[in-house]
CSV table of C-alpha atoms and ligand atoms in Angstrom, one decimal:
chain,number,residue,atom,x,y,z
A,121,MET,CA,-0.1,0.1,0.0
A,122,LYS,CA,1.4,3.4,-0.7
A,123,LYS,CA,1.7,5.2,2.3
A,124,LYS,CA,0.6,9.0,2.2
A,125,ILE,CA,2.4,11.4,4.4
A,126,PHE,CA,1.1,15.0,6.1
A,127,SER,CA,2.6,17.6,8.4
A,128,GLY,CA,2.5,21.0,8.5
A,129,VAL,CA,5.4,23.7,10.1
A,130,GLN,CA,4.0,26.9,11.7
A,131,PRO,CA,5.2,29.6,9.8
A,132,THR,CA,6.4,31.5,13.0
A,133,GLY,CA,9.8,33.1,11.7
A,134,ASN,CA,13.3,31.2,11.5
A,135,LEU,CA,13.5,28.1,11.9
A,136,HIS,CA,16.4,26.8,13.4
A,137,LEU,CA,18.4,23.5,14.3
A,138,GLY,CA,15.5,21.2,16.1
A,139,ASN,CA,13.6,21.9,13.7
A,140,TYR,CA,16.1,20.2,10.8
A,141,LEU,CA,17.0,17.1,12.7
A,142,GLY,CA,13.3,17.1,14.1
A,143,ALA,CA,11.1,17.4,11.1
A,144,ILE,CA,12.3,19.2,7.7
A,145,LYS,CA,15.8,16.1,7.8
A,146,ASN,CA,13.1,13.4,7.9
A,147,PHE,CA,10.7,15.1,5.2
A,148,VAL,CA,13.7,14.9,3.0
A,149,ASN,CA,13.6,11.0,3.3
A,150,PHE,CA,10.2,10.2,3.4
A,151,GLN,CA,10.3,12.3,-0.4
A,152,ASN,CA,13.3,10.0,-1.5
A,153,GLN,CA,11.3,6.3,-0.9
A,154,GLU,CA,9.5,5.0,-3.2
A,155,ASN,CA,6.2,4.2,-2.9
A,156,THR,CA,5.3,7.5,-0.8
A,157,GLU,CA,3.1,10.7,-1.1
A,158,CYS,CA,4.3,13.5,0.3
A,159,ILE,CA,2.7,16.5,1.4
A,160,TYR,CA,3.7,19.0,3.6
A,161,CYS,CA,2.0,22.1,4.7
A,162,VAL,CA,2.7,25.1,6.2
A,163,VAL,CA,0.2,26.1,8.8
A,164,ASP,CA,-0.5,29.8,8.1
A,165,LEU,CA,-4.2,28.7,9.9
A,166,HIS,CA,-2.7,28.3,12.7
A,167,ALA,CA,0.0,30.6,13.5
A,168,ILE,CA,-3.2,33.1,14.1
A,169,THR,CA,-4.2,31.4,16.5
A,170,THR,CA,-2.0,33.6,18.2
A,171,LYS,CA,-1.9,37.7,17.3
A,172,GLN,CA,0.6,37.5,14.3
A,173,ASP,CA,1.7,40.8,11.9
A,174,PRO,CA,0.6,40.6,8.3
A,175,GLN,CA,3.6,41.3,7.0
A,176,GLU,CA,5.5,39.1,8.7
A,177,LEU,CA,3.6,36.7,8.5
A,178,LYS,CA,3.6,37.2,4.8
A,179,SER,CA,6.6,37.3,4.8
A,180,ASN,CA,7.8,34.0,7.5
A,181,VAL,CA,5.2,32.2,4.7
A,182,ARG,CA,7.5,32.0,2.1
A,183,ASP,CA,11.1,31.6,4.6
A,184,THR,CA,9.5,29.2,5.9
A,185,VAL,CA,9.1,27.4,2.4
A,186,ALA,CA,12.8,28.8,1.5
A,187,ALA,CA,14.0,27.0,4.2
A,188,PHE,CA,11.9,24.0,2.6
A,189,ILE,CA,13.4,23.9,-0.7
A,190,ALA,CA,16.8,24.8,0.5
A,191,SER,CA,17.2,21.9,3.2
A,192,GLY,CA,16.7,19.6,-0.1
A,193,LEU,CA,12.5,19.4,-0.6
A,194,ASN,CA,11.6,18.8,-3.9
A,195,GLN,CA,8.1,20.6,-6.2
A,196,LYS,CA,8.7,18.2,-8.0
A,197,LYS,CA,8.2,15.9,-6.0
A,198,SER,CA,6.5,16.1,-2.9
A,199,ILE,CA,3.1,18.5,-2.0
A,200,ILE,CA,4.2,22.0,-0.6
A,201,PHE,CA,1.8,24.5,0.5
A,202,ASN,CA,-0.3,27.2,2.9
A,203,GLN,CA,-3.2,26.3,4.4
A,204,SER,CA,-4.7,29.4,4.3
A,205,ALA,CA,-4.4,28.6,0.5
A,206,VAL,CA,-6.9,25.5,0.6
A,207,SER,CA,-10.2,26.4,2.2
A,208,ALA,CA,-11.1,22.9,2.6
A,209,HIS,CA,-9.3,23.2,5.5
A,210,SER,CA,-11.4,25.4,7.1
A,211,GLU,CA,-14.7,23.9,6.3
A,212,CYS,CA,-13.8,20.4,7.3
A,213,ALA,CA,-12.6,21.7,10.6
A,214,TRP,CA,-15.9,22.9,11.4
A,215,VAL,CA,-17.6,19.8,11.2
A,216,LEU,CA,-14.6,18.1,12.5
A,217,GLY,CA,-15.7,20.2,15.6
A,218,CYS,CA,-19.2,18.8,16.1
A,219,SER,CA,-17.7,15.2,16.1
A,220,SER,CA,-15.4,16.7,18.8
A,221,ARG,CA,-15.7,16.7,22.9
A,222,MET,CA,-14.8,19.6,25.0
A,223,GLY,CA,-13.7,17.3,27.5
A,224,TRP,CA,-11.1,15.9,24.3
A,225,LEU,CA,-9.7,19.8,24.0
A,226,ASN,CA,-9.4,20.4,27.7
A,227,ARG,CA,-7.0,17.7,28.7
A,228,MET,CA,-4.7,19.1,24.7
A,229,THR,CA,-1.4,20.3,27.0
A,230,GLN,CA,-0.7,23.0,24.6
A,231,PHE,CA,-3.2,24.8,24.8
A,232,LYS,CA,-2.6,24.3,28.6
A,233,GLU,CA,1.3,25.2,28.7
A,234,LYS,CA,0.4,28.6,25.5
A,235,ALA,CA,-3.2,29.8,27.3
A,236,GLY,CA,-1.4,30.2,30.4
A,237,LYS,CA,-2.4,31.0,33.2
A,238,ASP,CA,-5.1,33.5,31.9
A,239,LYS,CA,-6.9,30.6,30.4
A,240,GLU,CA,-10.0,33.3,29.5
A,241,LYS,CA,-7.5,35.5,27.7
A,242,ALA,CA,-6.6,33.1,25.2
A,243,SER,CA,-8.0,32.7,21.3
A,244,ILE,CA,-11.2,30.4,20.5
A,245,GLY,CA,-8.6,29.1,17.7
A,246,LEU,CA,-6.1,27.8,19.7
A,247,TYR,CA,-7.8,26.3,21.9
A,248,VAL,CA,-9.6,24.7,18.9
A,249,TYR,CA,-6.3,24.7,17.6
A,250,PRO,CA,-5.9,20.4,17.1
A,251,ILE,CA,-9.4,20.1,15.2
A,252,LEU,CA,-8.2,22.7,12.7
A,253,MET,CA,-4.7,19.5,12.9
A,254,ALA,CA,-7.2,16.8,12.6
A,255,ALA,CA,-8.3,18.2,9.4
A,256,ASP,CA,-5.4,19.1,7.4
A,257,ILE,CA,-4.5,15.5,8.4
A,258,LEU,CA,-7.4,13.8,7.3
A,259,LEU,CA,-8.1,15.3,4.3
A,260,TYR,CA,-5.6,14.1,2.2
A,261,ASN,CA,-5.9,10.7,3.7
A,262,SER,CA,-2.8,10.3,5.4
A,263,THR,CA,-1.9,6.8,6.9
A,264,HIS,CA,2.0,8.1,8.4
A,265,VAL,CA,2.3,11.9,9.9
A,266,PRO,CA,6.0,12.4,11.1
A,267,VAL,CA,5.9,15.2,14.0
A,268,GLY,CA,8.1,15.9,16.7
A,269,GLU,CA,7.4,14.3,20.6
A,270,ASP,CA,5.0,17.4,21.7
A,271,GLN,CA,2.3,17.1,18.0
A,272,LYS,CA,1.6,13.0,19.8
A,273,GLN,CA,-1.3,14.2,22.0
A,274,HIS,CA,-2.6,15.9,19.2
A,275,LEU,CA,-2.4,12.8,16.4
A,276,GLU,CA,-4.3,10.5,18.8
A,277,LEU,CA,-6.9,13.3,19.5
A,278,THR,CA,-6.8,13.7,15.1
A,279,ARG,CA,-8.0,9.1,15.8
A,280,ASP,CA,-10.4,10.0,18.2
A,281,ILE,CA,-12.1,12.6,16.2
A,282,ALA,CA,-11.6,10.2,13.3
A,283,GLN,CA,-13.2,7.1,14.1
A,284,LYS,CA,-15.9,9.5,15.9
A,285,PHE,CA,-16.9,11.0,12.9
A,286,ASN,CA,-16.6,7.6,11.4
A,287,ILE,CA,-18.8,5.7,13.4
A,288,ASP,CA,-21.4,8.2,14.1
A,289,PHE,CA,-22.3,9.1,10.7
A,290,GLU,CA,-21.8,4.7,9.6
A,291,ALA,CA,-19.5,5.7,7.2
A,292,LYS,CA,-17.1,3.2,7.5
A,293,ASN,CA,-13.2,3.7,7.4
A,294,PHE,CA,-14.7,7.5,5.4
A,295,PHE,CA,-12.2,9.1,7.4
A,296,ILE,CA,-8.2,6.9,7.7
A,297,LEU,CA,-7.0,6.8,11.4
A,298,PRO,CA,-2.9,8.1,10.9
A,299,GLU,CA,-0.4,6.8,12.2
A,300,PRO,CA,2.3,9.7,13.8
A,301,ILE,CA,6.3,8.7,13.3
A,302,ILE,CA,8.7,10.2,16.1
A,303,GLN,CA,11.8,9.5,15.9
A,304,LYS,CA,13.6,7.1,18.8
A,305,ASP,CA,16.1,9.8,19.0
A,306,PHE,CA,17.5,13.0,18.9
A,307,SER,CA,13.5,14.1,18.4
A,308,ARG,CA,14.5,16.6,20.8
A,309,ILE,CA,17.1,19.2,19.9
A,310,MET,CA,17.9,20.8,23.4
A,311,SER,CA,18.7,24.6,24.3
A,312,LEU,CA,22.6,25.3,23.6
A,313,LYS,CA,22.4,27.2,27.1
A,314,ASP,CA,20.3,24.3,29.4
A,315,GLY,CA,19.7,21.3,28.0
A,316,THR,CA,16.8,20.7,29.8
A,317,LYS,CA,15.0,22.9,27.5
A,318,LYS,CA,13.5,22.4,24.4
A,319,MET,CA,15.6,25.0,21.8
A,320,SER,CA,12.5,26.9,20.1
A,321,LYS,CA,12.5,30.0,18.4
A,322,SER,CA,10.6,31.6,21.2
A,323,ASP,CA,13.6,31.4,23.5
A,324,PRO,CA,14.5,34.5,24.2
A,325,SER,CA,18.1,34.3,24.4
A,326,ASP,CA,19.5,33.7,20.4
A,327,LEU,CA,22.7,32.1,21.2
A,328,SER,CA,19.8,29.0,22.5
A,329,ARG,CA,19.1,28.2,19.1
A,330,ILE,CA,20.9,27.5,15.5
A,331,ASN,CA,19.2,29.1,13.0
A,332,LEU,CA,19.4,28.0,10.1
A,333,THR,CA,19.9,31.8,8.3
A,334,ASP,CA,23.2,31.6,10.8
A,335,SER,CA,26.8,32.8,9.6
A,336,ASN,CA,29.9,30.6,10.1
A,337,ASP,CA,30.9,32.9,13.1
A,338,GLU,CA,27.8,33.3,14.7
A,339,ILE,CA,27.8,29.4,14.3
A,340,SER,CA,31.1,29.2,15.9
A,341,ILE,CA,30.0,31.8,18.4
A,342,LYS,CA,27.4,30.0,19.9
A,343,ILE,CA,29.3,26.6,19.9
A,344,LYS,CA,31.4,28.1,22.0
A,345,LYS,CA,29.4,29.3,24.4
A,346,ALA,CA,27.4,26.3,25.1
A,347,LYS,CA,26.8,25.4,28.5
A,348,THR,CA,29.2,22.0,29.4
A,349,ASP,CA,29.6,20.6,32.5
A,350,SER,CA,33.5,20.3,34.1
A,351,HIS,CA,33.8,15.9,33.1
A,352,PRO,CA,35.1,13.8,30.3
A,353,LEU,CA,33.0,12.7,27.6
A,354,PRO,CA,31.8,9.3,28.8
A,355,ASP,CA,32.7,6.0,27.2
A,356,GLU,CA,28.5,4.4,26.7
A,357,LYS,CA,25.5,6.1,26.1
A,358,ASN,CA,24.2,5.6,29.8
A,359,GLY,CA,26.9,7.9,31.1
A,360,LEU,CA,24.7,10.8,29.2
A,361,ALA,CA,22.0,10.0,31.9
A,362,LYS,CA,22.2,12.9,34.4
A,363,ARG,CA,24.5,15.6,31.5
A,364,PRO,CA,21.6,16.5,29.3
A,365,GLU,CA,23.9,19.0,28.2
A,366,ALA,CA,26.9,16.5,26.9
A,367,LYS,CA,24.4,14.2,25.7
A,368,ASN,CA,21.9,17.3,23.6
A,369,LEU,CA,25.7,18.7,21.6
A,370,ILE,CA,26.7,14.3,21.4
A,371,GLY,CA,22.9,14.3,20.5
A,372,ILE,CA,23.1,16.7,17.6
A,373,PHE,CA,26.9,15.5,16.1
A,374,SER,CA,25.0,12.4,15.8
A,375,SER,CA,21.7,13.3,14.6
A,376,LEU,CA,24.1,15.4,11.9
A,377,ASN,CA,26.8,13.0,11.3
A,378,ASN,CA,23.6,10.2,10.4
A,379,GLN,CA,25.1,8.1,13.2
A,380,ASP,CA,24.7,7.0,16.3
A,381,VAL,CA,25.3,7.7,19.4
A,382,ASP,CA,27.9,5.4,20.5
A,383,LYS,CA,29.5,5.8,17.8
A,384,THR,CA,29.9,9.4,18.2
A,385,LEU,CA,31.3,8.0,21.8
A,386,ASN,CA,33.8,5.9,20.4
A,387,GLU,CA,35.6,9.4,18.7
A,388,PHE,CA,34.9,11.1,21.4
A,389,SER,CA,35.0,9.5,24.6
A,390,GLY,CA,36.9,10.5,27.9
A,391,LYS,CA,38.5,14.0,25.7
A,392,ASN,CA,36.7,17.6,26.9
A,393,PHE,CA,34.5,19.4,25.3
A,394,SER,CA,35.8,21.5,23.8
A,395,ASP,CA,38.2,18.9,21.4
A,396,LEU,CA,33.6,17.5,20.7
A,397,LYS,CA,32.9,22.0,20.6
A,398,ILE,CA,35.9,21.6,18.0
A,399,LYS,CA,34.2,18.8,16.2
A,400,LEU,CA,30.8,19.9,16.3
A,401,THR,CA,31.8,23.6,15.3
A,402,GLU,CA,33.0,22.3,12.4
A,403,LEU,CA,30.0,20.2,11.3
A,404,ILE,CA,27.6,22.1,11.5
A,405,ILE,CA,28.5,24.2,9.3
A,406,GLU,CA,29.1,21.7,6.7
A,407,LYS,CA,25.5,20.9,6.3
A,408,ILE,CA,24.6,24.1,6.8
A,409,SER,CA,26.0,26.3,5.8
A,410,PRO,CA,24.8,25.4,2.3
A,411,ILE,CA,21.3,25.2,3.4
A,412,SER,CA,22.0,29.0,5.0
A,413,SER,CA,23.0,30.2,1.2
A,414,GLU,CA,20.0,28.8,-0.4
A,415,ILE,CA,17.7,30.2,1.7
A,416,LYS,CA,19.4,33.5,1.0
A,417,LYS,CA,19.6,33.5,-2.6
A,418,LEU,CA,15.5,32.7,-2.4
A,419,LYS,CA,14.5,34.8,-0.3
A,420,MET,CA,15.4,37.5,-2.9
A,421,ASP,CA,13.6,35.6,-5.3
A,422,GLU,CA,9.7,36.5,-3.8
A,423,ASN,CA,8.4,35.5,-7.1
A,424,LEU,CA,9.9,32.1,-7.8
A,425,ILE,CA,8.8,31.0,-4.1
A,426,ASP,CA,4.7,32.2,-4.7
A,427,GLU,CA,4.8,30.3,-7.5
A,428,ILE,CA,5.6,27.4,-6.0
A,429,LEU,CA,2.9,27.8,-3.6
A,430,ASN,CA,0.3,28.6,-5.6
A,431,LYS,CA,1.2,25.3,-7.8
A,432,GLY,CA,0.8,23.7,-4.4
A,433,ALA,CA,-1.9,25.2,-3.1
A,434,LEU,CA,-3.7,23.7,-6.5
A,435,LYS,CA,-2.5,20.2,-6.6
A,436,ALA,CA,-3.2,20.5,-2.6
A,437,ASP,CA,-6.8,21.7,-3.5
A,438,GLU,CA,-7.6,19.4,-6.2
A,439,ILE,CA,-7.3,16.4,-3.5
A,440,ALA,CA,-9.5,17.9,-0.7
A,441,SER,CA,-12.1,19.2,-2.7
A,442,LYS,CA,-12.7,15.5,-3.4
A,443,LYS,CA,-12.9,15.1,-0.2
A,444,ILE,CA,-14.7,17.5,1.2
A,445,LYS,CA,-17.5,17.0,-1.6
A,446,GLU,CA,-17.5,13.4,-0.5
A,447,LEU,CA,-18.3,14.7,3.8
A,448,LYS,CA,-20.8,16.9,3.1
A,449,LYS,CA,-23.4,14.5,1.2
A,450,ILE,CA,-22.3,12.2,4.1
A,451,VAL,CA,-23.3,14.5,6.8
A,452,GLY,CA,-26.5,15.7,4.5
A,453,PHE,CA,-25.6,19.2,2.5
B,893,LIG,P1,6.9,24.5,15.4
B,893,LIG,O1,8.0,25.2,15.0
B,893,LIG,O2,6.6,24.5,16.7
B,893,LIG,O3,6.1,24.5,14.1
B,893,LIG,O4,7.9,22.4,14.6
B,893,LIG,C1,8.0,22.6,13.7
B,893,LIG,C2,8.6,21.0,13.3
B,893,LIG,O5,9.9,21.0,14.0
B,893,LIG,C3,7.9,19.8,15.1
B,893,LIG,O6,7.8,18.7,13.6
B,893,LIG,C4,8.3,20.3,16.0
B,893,LIG,O7,7.8,18.7,16.7
B,893,LIG,C5,9.7,19.4,15.3
B,893,LIG,N1,10.3,20.7,16.5
B,893,LIG,C6,10.8,21.7,17.3
B,893,LIG,N2,11.2,23.0,17.7
B,893,LIG,C7,12.3,20.8,17.6
B,893,LIG,C8,13.5,20.4,18.7
B,893,LIG,N3,14.3,21.7,20.0
B,893,LIG,N4,14.0,19.7,18.3
B,893,LIG,C9,13.2,18.7,17.7
B,893,LIG,N5,12.1,19.2,17.3
B,893,LIG,C10,11.9,20.4,16.7
B,894,LIG,N1,0.6,21.5,14.9
B,894,LIG,C1,1.8,21.7,14.6
B,894,LIG,C2,2.9,22.0,15.7
B,894,LIG,O1,2.6,22.9,16.5
B,894,LIG,C3,2.0,21.3,12.9
B,894,LIG,C4,1.4,21.5,12.2
B,894,LIG,C5,-0.3,21.7,11.9
B,894,LIG,C6,0.8,19.2,12.0
B,894,LIG,N2,-1.3,20.7,11.7
B,894,LIG,C7,-0.3,19.8,11.2
B,894,LIG,C8,1.7,19.0,12.2
B,894,LIG,C9,-1.0,18.1,10.4
B,894,LIG,C10,1.2,17.5,11.3
B,894,LIG,C11,0.5,17.8,10.5
B,894,LIG,O2,4.2,21.9,15.0
């Protein structure tokens, strides 16, 4: 059976090494597998669940696409589009909202985290965000959804919503129940300043992350300043257990070099962080600087990016509007 991959990335500013190693690098791997159809969506409807500057939003959508292409996604192999360009997403979300239960949404930890203490002031959009995500996935009969660990709960909800709809409308297998694909290793790249916190766009310190657009000098400074501990590097995985910063730097090295952690530890066991940092800096520069210069080039050509998005939206719309037609029939519209 053909694998149908769908994933979404929010257009909220510069992408970083965590996005690359945790998500985009895999998107590229799936794109190059046989018998696999890939759809990658820049989720601008999700972005406006928190306040966005309209001009910035537009430019962030383009930047995300530039990062996709620079990392190796190819519009001839994958459908690349932005969510708001295909109206089926909003339509489907409404219908799915009517099959979803408040109790299910009340359990979502991402909402609790993002809404903070004052839930009453959070937007309704932020609350129903996971229903829109379910619509994204279910519209395309997606079988597999590569996401970070943090999205696992939303995937489970997607399956619950799909199942309830199928049962309520006696439409067996109308919505396909998708499987999450969550990487075992490297699914969480951590902050360079604190190995217990995720590397994130929203961290106020730019030293906490490597952006895909960082210059070689910036990369070098950030790795030099990255937090470490005072012990030499261990010779086996267990020795990383209570050493989050060591674990993170070794993990980044392994992931970028496409090798397992044991192999990296073989290379560095007994050495100091300074040795690891020198090699890691070289490796990051080797892997990231071609992406970074490609992003800069692509960003200068807005028309090219817009054309990729327009073509992608046409292809996505063709699939999604068929599904919406069937959905409307089932519901009785
Ligand atoms: P976001 O930017 O939060 O929409 O995330 C886009 C994708 O990158 C999602 O699949 C996330 O799970 C993944 N991601 C974001 N930050 C990290 C991180 N620090 N480590 C690994 N994956 C991440
Ligand atoms: N919620 C996801 C995130 O924050 C982004 C997303 C939106 C998504 N729709 C999706 C991911 C569909 C996978 C499938 O990272």
